[in-house]
CSV table of C-alpha atoms in Angstrom, one decimal:
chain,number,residue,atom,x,y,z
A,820,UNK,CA,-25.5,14.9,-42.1
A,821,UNK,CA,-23.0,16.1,-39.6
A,822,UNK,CA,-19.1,15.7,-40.3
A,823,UNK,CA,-17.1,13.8,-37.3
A,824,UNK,CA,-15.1,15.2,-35.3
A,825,UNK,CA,-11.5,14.4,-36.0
A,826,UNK,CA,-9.4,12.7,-33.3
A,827,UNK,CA,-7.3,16.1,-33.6
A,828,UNK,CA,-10.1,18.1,-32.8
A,829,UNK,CA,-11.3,16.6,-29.7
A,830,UNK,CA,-10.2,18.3,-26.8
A,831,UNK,CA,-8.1,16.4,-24.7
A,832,UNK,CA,-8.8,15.6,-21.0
A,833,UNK,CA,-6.6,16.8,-18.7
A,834,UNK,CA,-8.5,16.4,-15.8
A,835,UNK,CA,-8.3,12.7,-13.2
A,836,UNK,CA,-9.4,12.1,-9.9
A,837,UNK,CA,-6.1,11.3,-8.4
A,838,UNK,CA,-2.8,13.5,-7.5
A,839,UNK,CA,0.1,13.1,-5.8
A,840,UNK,CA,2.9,15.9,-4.7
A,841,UNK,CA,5.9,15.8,-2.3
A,842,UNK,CA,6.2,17.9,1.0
A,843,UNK,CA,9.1,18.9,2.6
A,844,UNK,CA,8.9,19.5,6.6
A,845,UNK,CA,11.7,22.5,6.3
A,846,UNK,CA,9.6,24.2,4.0
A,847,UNK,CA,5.6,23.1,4.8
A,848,UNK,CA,3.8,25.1,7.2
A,849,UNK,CA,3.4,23.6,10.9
A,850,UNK,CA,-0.4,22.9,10.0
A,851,UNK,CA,0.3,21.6,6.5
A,852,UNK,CA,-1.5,18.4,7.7
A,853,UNK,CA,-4.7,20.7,8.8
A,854,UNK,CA,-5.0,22.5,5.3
A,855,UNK,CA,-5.1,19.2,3.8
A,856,UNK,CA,-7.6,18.0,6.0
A,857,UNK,CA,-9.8,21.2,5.9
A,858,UNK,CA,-10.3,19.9,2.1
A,859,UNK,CA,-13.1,17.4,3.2
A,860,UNK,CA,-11.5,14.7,0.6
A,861,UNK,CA,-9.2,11.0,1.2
A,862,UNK,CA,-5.8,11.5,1.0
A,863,UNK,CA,-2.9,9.4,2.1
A,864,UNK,CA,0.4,10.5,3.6
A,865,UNK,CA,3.6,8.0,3.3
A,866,UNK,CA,5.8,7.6,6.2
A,867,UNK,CA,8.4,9.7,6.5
A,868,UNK,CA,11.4,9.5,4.1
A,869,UNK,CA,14.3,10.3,6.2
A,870,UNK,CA,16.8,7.6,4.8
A,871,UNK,CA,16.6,7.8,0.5
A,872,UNK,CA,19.2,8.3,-1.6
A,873,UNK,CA,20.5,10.0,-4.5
A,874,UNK,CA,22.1,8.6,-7.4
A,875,UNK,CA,25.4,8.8,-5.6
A,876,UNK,CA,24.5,8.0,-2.3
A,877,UNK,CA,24.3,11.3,-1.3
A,878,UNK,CA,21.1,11.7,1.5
A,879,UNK,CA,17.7,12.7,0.1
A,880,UNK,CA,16.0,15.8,2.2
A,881,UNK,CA,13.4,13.9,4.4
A,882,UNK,CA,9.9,14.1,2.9
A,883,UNK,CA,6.4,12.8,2.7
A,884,UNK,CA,4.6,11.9,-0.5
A,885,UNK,CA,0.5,12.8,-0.5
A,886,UNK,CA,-1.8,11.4,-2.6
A,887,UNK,CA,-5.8,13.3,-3.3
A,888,UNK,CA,-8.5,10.9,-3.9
A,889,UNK,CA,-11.2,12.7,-5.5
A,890,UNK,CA,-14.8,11.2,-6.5
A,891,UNK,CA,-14.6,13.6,-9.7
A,892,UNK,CA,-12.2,14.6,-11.7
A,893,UNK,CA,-9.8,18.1,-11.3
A,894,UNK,CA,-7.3,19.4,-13.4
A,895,UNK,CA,-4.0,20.6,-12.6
A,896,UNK,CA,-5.1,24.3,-11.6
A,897,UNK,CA,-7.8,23.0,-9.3
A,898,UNK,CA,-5.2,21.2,-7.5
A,899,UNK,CA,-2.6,23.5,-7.3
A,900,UNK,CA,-5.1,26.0,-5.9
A,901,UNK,CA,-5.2,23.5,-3.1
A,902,UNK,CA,-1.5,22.4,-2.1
A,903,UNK,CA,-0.3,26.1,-2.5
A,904,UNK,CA,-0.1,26.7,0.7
A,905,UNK,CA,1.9,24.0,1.4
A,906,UNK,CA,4.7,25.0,-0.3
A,907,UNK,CA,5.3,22.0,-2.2
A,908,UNK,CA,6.2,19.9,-5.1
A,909,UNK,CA,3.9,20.8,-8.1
A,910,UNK,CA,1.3,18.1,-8.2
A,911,UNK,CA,1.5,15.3,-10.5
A,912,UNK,CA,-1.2,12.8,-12.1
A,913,UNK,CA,-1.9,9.3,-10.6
A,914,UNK,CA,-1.9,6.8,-13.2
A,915,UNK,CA,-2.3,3.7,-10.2
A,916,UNK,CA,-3.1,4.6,-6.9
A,917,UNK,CA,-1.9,0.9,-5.8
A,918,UNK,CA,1.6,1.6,-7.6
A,919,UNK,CA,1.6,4.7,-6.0
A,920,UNK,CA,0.7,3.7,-2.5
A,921,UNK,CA,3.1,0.7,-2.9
A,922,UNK,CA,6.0,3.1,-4.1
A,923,UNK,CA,5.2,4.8,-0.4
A,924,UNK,CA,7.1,2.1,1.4
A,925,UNK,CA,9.0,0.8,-1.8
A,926,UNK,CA,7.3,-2.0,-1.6
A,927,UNK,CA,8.8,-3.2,-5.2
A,928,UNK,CA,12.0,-1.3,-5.2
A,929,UNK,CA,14.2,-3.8,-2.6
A,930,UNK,CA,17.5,-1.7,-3.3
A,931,UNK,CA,15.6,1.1,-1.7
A,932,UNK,CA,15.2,1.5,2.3
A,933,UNK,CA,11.7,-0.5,2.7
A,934,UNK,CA,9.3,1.7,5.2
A,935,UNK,CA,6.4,0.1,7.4
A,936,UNK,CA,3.3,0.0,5.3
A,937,UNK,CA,1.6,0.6,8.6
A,938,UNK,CA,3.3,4.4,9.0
A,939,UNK,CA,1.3,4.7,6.0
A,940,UNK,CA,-1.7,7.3,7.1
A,941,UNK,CA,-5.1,7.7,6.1
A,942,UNK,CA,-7.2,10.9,6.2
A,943,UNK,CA,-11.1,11.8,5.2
A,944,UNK,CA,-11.8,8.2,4.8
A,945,UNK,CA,-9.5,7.4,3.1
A,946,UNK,CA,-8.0,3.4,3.2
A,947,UNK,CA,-5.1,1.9,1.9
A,948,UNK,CA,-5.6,-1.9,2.7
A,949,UNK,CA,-7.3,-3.2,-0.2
A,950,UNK,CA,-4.6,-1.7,-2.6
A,951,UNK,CA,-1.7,-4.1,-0.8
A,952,UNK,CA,-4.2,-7.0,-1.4
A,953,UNK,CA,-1.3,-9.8,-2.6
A,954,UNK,CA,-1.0,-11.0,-6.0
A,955,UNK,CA,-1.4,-14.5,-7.1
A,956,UNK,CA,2.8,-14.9,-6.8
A,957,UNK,CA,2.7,-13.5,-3.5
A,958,UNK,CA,0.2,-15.7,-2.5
A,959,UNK,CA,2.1,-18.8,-3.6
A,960,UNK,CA,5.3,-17.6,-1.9
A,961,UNK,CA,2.5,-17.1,1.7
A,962,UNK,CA,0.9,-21.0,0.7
A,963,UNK,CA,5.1,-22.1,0.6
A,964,UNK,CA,6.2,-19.9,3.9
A,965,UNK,CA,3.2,-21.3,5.5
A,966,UNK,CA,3.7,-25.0,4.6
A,967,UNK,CA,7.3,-24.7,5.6
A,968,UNK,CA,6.3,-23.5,9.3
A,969,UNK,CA,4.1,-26.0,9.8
A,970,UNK,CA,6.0,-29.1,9.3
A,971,UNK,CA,9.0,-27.2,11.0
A,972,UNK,CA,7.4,-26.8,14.0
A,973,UNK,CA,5.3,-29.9,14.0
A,974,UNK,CA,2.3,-28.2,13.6
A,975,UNK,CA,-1.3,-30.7,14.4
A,976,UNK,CA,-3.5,-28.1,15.5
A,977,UNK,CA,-5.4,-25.5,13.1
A,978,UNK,CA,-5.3,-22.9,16.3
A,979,UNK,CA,-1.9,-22.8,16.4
A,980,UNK,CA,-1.2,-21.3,13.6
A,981,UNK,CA,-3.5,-18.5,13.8
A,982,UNK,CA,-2.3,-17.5,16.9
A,983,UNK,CA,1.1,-17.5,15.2
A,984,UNK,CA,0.0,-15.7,12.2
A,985,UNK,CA,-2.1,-13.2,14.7
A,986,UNK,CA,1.0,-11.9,16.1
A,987,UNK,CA,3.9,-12.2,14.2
A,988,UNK,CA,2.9,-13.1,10.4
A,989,UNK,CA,-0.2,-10.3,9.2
A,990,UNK,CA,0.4,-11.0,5.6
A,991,UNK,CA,-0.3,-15.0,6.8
A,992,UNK,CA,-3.2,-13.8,9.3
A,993,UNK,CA,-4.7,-12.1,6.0
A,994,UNK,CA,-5.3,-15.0,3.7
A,995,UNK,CA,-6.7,-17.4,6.6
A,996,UNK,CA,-8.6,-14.9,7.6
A,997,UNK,CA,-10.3,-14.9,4.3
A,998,UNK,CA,-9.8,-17.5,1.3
A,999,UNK,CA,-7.4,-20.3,2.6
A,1000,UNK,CA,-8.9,-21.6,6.0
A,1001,UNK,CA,-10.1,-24.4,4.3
A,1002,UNK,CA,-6.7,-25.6,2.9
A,1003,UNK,CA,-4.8,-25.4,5.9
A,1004,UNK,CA,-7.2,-26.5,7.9
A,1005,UNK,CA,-7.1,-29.6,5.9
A,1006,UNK,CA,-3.4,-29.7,5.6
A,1007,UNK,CA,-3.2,-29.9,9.6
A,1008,UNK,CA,-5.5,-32.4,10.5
A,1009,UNK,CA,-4.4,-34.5,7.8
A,1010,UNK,CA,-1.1,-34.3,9.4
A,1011,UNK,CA,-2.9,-35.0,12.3
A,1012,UNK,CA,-4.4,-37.9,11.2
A,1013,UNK,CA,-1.4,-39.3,9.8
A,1014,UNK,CA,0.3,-39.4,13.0
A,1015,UNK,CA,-2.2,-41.0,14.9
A,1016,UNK,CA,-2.3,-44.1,12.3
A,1017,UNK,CA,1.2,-44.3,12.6
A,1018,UNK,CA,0.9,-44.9,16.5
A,1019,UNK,CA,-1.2,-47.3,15.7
């Protein structure tokens, strides 16, 4: 009858499919980008950070944060073998690609300057929409906006606000697009509805 292995004897996995590291455009090469792409694997490149901060105010050096996708996993050495050339930040595991991709734009960090999620680019298939998918909160908050725009501007027809949403609300355009065309559908005409019994 074999022994088991204790827990302090089992090797420990070092290895994950996801990376991240930090470029700095004074110190990548001109075809950094290129090198990257050459690789054959998703990644995603934040926008630019040109306006962070220090700790006492002092201007952060402008710089992008990558992230790897990989279908298997890779350990440290694998990766580092592949951003060498880039002359950046050592790489560093990612426990959450949505956190990570959200910390891009500082999506949940208001005291820092808040970039466009749609700077945000994609490379080698890579997509980034589904990880910005909102939450059941933020989907209260959109159901509340929403509501509040409707009966602000009188709202009767369903069309409306679509167009509306189309151009100047995506987060909106999102959810009626998908899972909530129903409700405010409803809401509308009912609104409708209501004001033509009342001219009766």
């Amino acid at each position: 009858m074999g022994s088991k292995k204790s827990s302090e004897n089992l090797k420990k996995d070092d290895r994950t499919r996801n990376w991240t590291f930090i470029v700095y455009p004074d110190s990548a090469p001109e075809n950094w980008e290129q090198i990257l792409i050459n690789q054959a694997v998703p990644w995603f490149c934040s926008p630019l950070h040109d306006s962070d901060l220090n700790a006492d105010d002092s201007e952060k050096k402008p710089h992008w944060h990558c992230a790897l996708c990989f279908e298997n996993k890779k350990n440290y050495e694998q990766i580092l073998e592949i951003i060498s050339p880039l002359n950046c930040t050592i790489p560093q595991k990612v426990k959450s690609m949505k956190s990570m991709l959200r910390y891009f734009i500082h999506a949940d960090n208001p005291e820092k300057h808040q970039y466009e999620k749609s700077d945000i680019r994609c490379f080698g298939g890579a997509e980034y929409e589904s990880f910005f998918l909102p939450t059941r909160t933020d989907k209260m908050s959109f159901y509340g906006e929403i509501i509040d725009w409707i009966e602000e501007n009188d709202i009767i027809e369903f069309c409306d606000l679509v167009t509306y949403a189309r151009m100047n609300e995506p987060d909106w355009a999102s959810m009626l697009y998908t899972n909530s065309t129903i409700f405010f559908n409803s809401y509308i005409t009912s609104r409708r509805n209501k004001r033509t019994a009342n001219d009766i």
